[in-house]
GROMACS .gro file of C-alpha atoms in nm:
model
  187
    1UNK     CA    1  10.131  16.429  10.771
    2UNK     CA    2   9.905  16.716  10.631
    3UNK     CA    3  10.006  17.065  10.646
    4UNK     CA    4   9.739  17.170  10.896
    5UNK     CA    5   9.865  16.896  11.128
    6UNK     CA    6  10.206  17.026  11.081
    7UNK     CA    7  10.112  17.385  11.155
    8UNK     CA    8   9.917  17.275  11.468
    9UNK     CA    9  10.218  17.069  11.593
   10UNK     CA   10  10.450  17.372  11.528
   11UNK     CA   11  10.215  17.597  11.703
   12UNK     CA   12  10.170  17.373  12.006
   13UNK     CA   13  10.552  17.333  12.048
   14UNK     CA   14  10.600  17.704  12.011
   15UNK     CA   15  10.330  17.775  12.265
   16UNK     CA   16  10.504  17.541  12.511
   17UNK     CA   17  10.835  17.705  12.438
   18UNK     CA   18  10.677  18.048  12.506
   19UNK     CA   19  10.509  17.915  12.836
   20UNK     CA   20  10.846  17.775  12.964
   21UNK     CA   21  11.022  18.082  12.882
   22UNK     CA   22  10.762  18.286  13.056
   23UNK     CA   23  10.776  18.071  13.366
   24UNK     CA   24  11.138  18.081  13.379
   25UNK     CA   25  11.166  18.464  13.336
   26UNK     CA   26  10.910  18.521  13.603
   27UNK     CA   27  11.159  18.365  13.856
   28UNK     CA   28  11.428  18.613  13.772
   29UNK     CA   29  11.457  18.984  13.808
   30UNK     CA   30  11.465  19.000  13.404
   31UNK     CA   31  11.079  18.950  13.376
   32UNK     CA   32  10.985  19.306  13.367
   33UNK     CA   33  11.243  19.364  13.095
   34UNK     CA   34  11.096  19.097  12.883
   35UNK     CA   35  10.725  19.101  12.986
   36UNK     CA   36  10.610  19.330  12.688
   37UNK     CA   37  10.794  19.099  12.431
   38UNK     CA   38  10.639  18.789  12.581
   39UNK     CA   39  10.296  18.950  12.570
   40UNK     CA   40  10.342  19.037  12.203
   41UNK     CA   41  10.454  18.676  12.119
   42UNK     CA   42  10.143  18.537  12.292
   43UNK     CA   43   9.918  18.775  12.109
   44UNK     CA   44  10.093  18.706  11.777
   45UNK     CA   45  10.043  18.334  11.825
   46UNK     CA   46   9.675  18.384  11.896
   47UNK     CA   47   9.632  18.613  11.599
   48UNK     CA   48   9.837  18.412  11.341
   49UNK     CA   49   9.784  18.059  11.459
   50UNK     CA   50   9.724  17.945  11.098
   51UNK     CA   51  10.014  18.137  10.958
   52UNK     CA   52  10.325  17.927  10.937
   53UNK     CA   53  10.568  18.211  10.877
   54UNK     CA   54  10.443  18.403  11.173
   55UNK     CA   55  10.455  18.116  11.410
   56UNK     CA   56  10.821  18.034  11.270
   57UNK     CA   57  10.922  18.388  11.322
   58UNK     CA   58  10.786  18.393  11.675
   59UNK     CA   59  10.963  18.060  11.742
   60UNK     CA   60  11.304  18.184  11.612
   61UNK     CA   61  11.279  18.490  11.827
   62UNK     CA   62  11.202  18.280  12.137
   63UNK     CA   63  11.495  18.051  12.050
   64UNK     CA   64  11.725  18.358  12.014
   65UNK     CA   65  11.615  18.499  12.355
   66UNK     CA   66  11.672  18.163  12.512
   67UNK     CA   67  12.035  18.148  12.360
   68UNK     CA   68  12.094  18.488  12.509
   69UNK     CA   69  11.994  18.384  12.851
   70UNK     CA   70  12.194  18.075  12.826
   71UNK     CA   71  12.495  18.281  12.731
   72UNK     CA   72  12.436  18.496  13.034
   73UNK     CA   73  12.464  18.203  13.265
   74UNK     CA   74  12.102  18.093  13.301
   75UNK     CA   75  12.004  17.733  13.279
   76UNK     CA   76  11.658  17.727  13.151
   77UNK     CA   77  11.608  17.358  13.244
   78UNK     CA   78  11.573  17.461  13.603
   79UNK     CA   79  11.239  17.622  13.521
   80UNK     CA   80  11.044  17.375  13.750
   81UNK     CA   81  11.306  17.392  14.051
   82UNK     CA   82  11.260  17.594  14.351
   83UNK     CA   83  11.426  17.666  14.676
   84UNK     CA   84  11.314  17.690  15.035
   85UNK     CA   85  11.543  17.803  15.302
   86UNK     CA   86  11.428  17.732  15.663
   87UNK     CA   87  11.464  17.571  15.990
   88UNK     CA   88  11.741  17.374  16.160
   89UNK     CA   89  11.834  17.007  16.156
   90UNK     CA   90  12.070  16.789  16.364
   91UNK     CA   91  12.251  16.465  16.314
   92UNK     CA   92  11.900  16.283  16.383
   93UNK     CA   93  11.792  16.403  16.026
   94UNK     CA   94  12.072  16.200  15.854
   95UNK     CA   95  11.823  15.940  15.726
   96UNK     CA   96  11.598  16.221  15.537
   97UNK     CA   97  11.867  16.497  15.463
   98UNK     CA   98  12.213  16.521  15.348
   99UNK     CA   99  12.501  16.728  15.473
  100UNK     CA  100  12.598  17.023  15.257
  101UNK     CA  101  12.868  17.288  15.289
  102UNK     CA  102  12.798  17.602  15.067
  103UNK     CA  103  13.081  17.847  15.007
  104UNK     CA  104  12.964  18.194  14.843
  105UNK     CA  105  13.258  18.363  14.675
  106UNK     CA  106  13.273  18.686  14.491
  107UNK     CA  107  13.213  18.534  14.154
  108UNK     CA  108  13.124  18.173  14.225
  109UNK     CA  109  12.956  17.931  14.436
  110UNK     CA  110  13.130  17.616  14.579
  111UNK     CA  111  12.957  17.329  14.750
  112UNK     CA  112  13.002  16.992  14.857
  113UNK     CA  113  12.769  16.719  15.001
  114UNK     CA  114  12.857  16.401  15.174
  115UNK     CA  115  12.841  16.169  15.480
  116UNK     CA  116  13.133  16.319  15.665
  117UNK     CA  117  13.084  16.583  15.933
  118UNK     CA  118  13.031  16.939  15.820
  119UNK     CA  119  13.387  17.046  15.947
  120UNK     CA  120  13.567  16.785  15.734
  121UNK     CA  121  13.348  16.873  15.419
  122UNK     CA  122  13.415  17.239  15.490
  123UNK     CA  123  13.800  17.185  15.508
  124UNK     CA  124  13.789  16.975  15.188
  125UNK     CA  125  13.588  17.244  15.008
  126UNK     CA  126  13.796  17.537  15.136
  127UNK     CA  127  14.094  17.377  14.971
  128UNK     CA  128  13.942  17.395  14.631
  129UNK     CA  129  13.831  17.763  14.646
  130UNK     CA  130  14.067  17.995  14.444
  131UNK     CA  131  13.891  18.315  14.555
  132UNK     CA  132  13.806  18.523  14.860
  133UNK     CA  133  13.532  18.345  15.053
  134UNK     CA  134  13.238  18.578  15.130
  135UNK     CA  135  13.021  18.336  15.314
  136UNK     CA  136  13.036  17.966  15.430
  137UNK     CA  137  12.729  17.782  15.551
  138UNK     CA  138  12.683  17.429  15.710
  139UNK     CA  139  12.354  17.299  15.601
  140UNK     CA  140  12.135  17.010  15.552
  141UNK     CA  141  11.942  16.955  15.237
  142UNK     CA  142  11.663  16.740  15.091
  143UNK     CA  143  11.463  16.746  14.767
  144UNK     CA  144  11.094  16.768  14.816
  145UNK     CA  145  10.978  16.704  14.458
  146UNK     CA  146  11.130  16.980  14.256
  147UNK     CA  147  11.200  17.202  14.559
  148UNK     CA  148  11.531  17.216  14.729
  149UNK     CA  149  11.485  17.244  15.101
  150UNK     CA  150  11.796  17.400  15.289
  151UNK     CA  151  11.809  17.379  15.669
  152UNK     CA  152  12.089  17.510  15.898
  153UNK     CA  153  12.303  17.262  16.084
  154UNK     CA  154  12.384  17.286  16.464
  155UNK     CA  155  12.707  17.432  16.345
  156UNK     CA  156  12.546  17.714  16.141
  157UNK     CA  157  12.524  18.021  16.348
  158UNK     CA  158  12.170  18.198  16.361
  159UNK     CA  159  12.323  18.529  16.202
  160UNK     CA  160  12.504  18.327  15.946
  161UNK     CA  161  12.169  18.150  15.845
  162UNK     CA  162  11.990  18.476  15.824
  163UNK     CA  163  12.261  18.602  15.587
  164UNK     CA  164  12.199  18.299  15.376
  165UNK     CA  165  11.820  18.350  15.364
  166UNK     CA  166  11.890  18.727  15.272
  167UNK     CA  167  12.122  18.616  14.992
  168UNK     CA  168  11.864  18.359  14.868
  169UNK     CA  169  11.589  18.625  14.830
  170UNK     CA  170  11.759  18.734  14.519
  171UNK     CA  171  11.611  18.539  14.227
  172UNK     CA  172  11.961  18.524  14.060
  173UNK     CA  173  12.119  18.390  14.360
  174UNK     CA  174  11.867  18.110  14.394
  175UNK     CA  175  11.923  18.036  14.039
  176UNK     CA  176  12.310  18.018  14.085
  177UNK     CA  177  12.267  17.786  14.383
  178UNK     CA  178  12.029  17.560  14.200
  179UNK     CA  179  12.260  17.567  13.882
  180UNK     CA  180  12.567  17.461  14.130
  181UNK     CA  181  12.362  17.178  14.277
  182UNK     CA  182  12.281  17.048  13.916
  183UNK     CA  183  12.650  17.084  13.811
  184UNK     CA  184  12.758  16.872  14.107
  185UNK     CA  185  12.494  16.621  14.039
  186UNK     CA  186  12.299  16.689  14.363
  187UNK     CA  187  11.965  16.726  14.173
   0.00000   0.00000   0.00000
């Protein structure tokens, strides 16, 4: 492989890394903090596309930022995932949705999905929670491509569902929920 091909490949992978990082941060409240840095890296890649050392430096800075984000609890692999909270479902949607019980604690999220009714799932989940429960939600979920669609169940009160919608307005809470879904194998 010629040196120009290696530089082009390195540049292309660095552009992709920058693009993915930018898209991920745009889904968080951190974006404004890093926006200037992202713009500088983009500009640097454009100006120094043929400079191996400059591209390598930008790449290493991006990797360092991504490590920092991971240590802060972010899962950058969820960059293409999204969340929609709307509507209600009943047992007739069991062929297209799965039951889900979501427990929001002070520092963690617990969830369980299954075929049992929401009350049984809720009892099982409550036994495993070791902290104060702030909210508990009986939901139905389905994946529509990369989007998680959450709907209230008949046993989810309107006020409780509005609390969930408000909670999900926070980008970090949406991310925490998607990360919990991934950890439980519900992706």
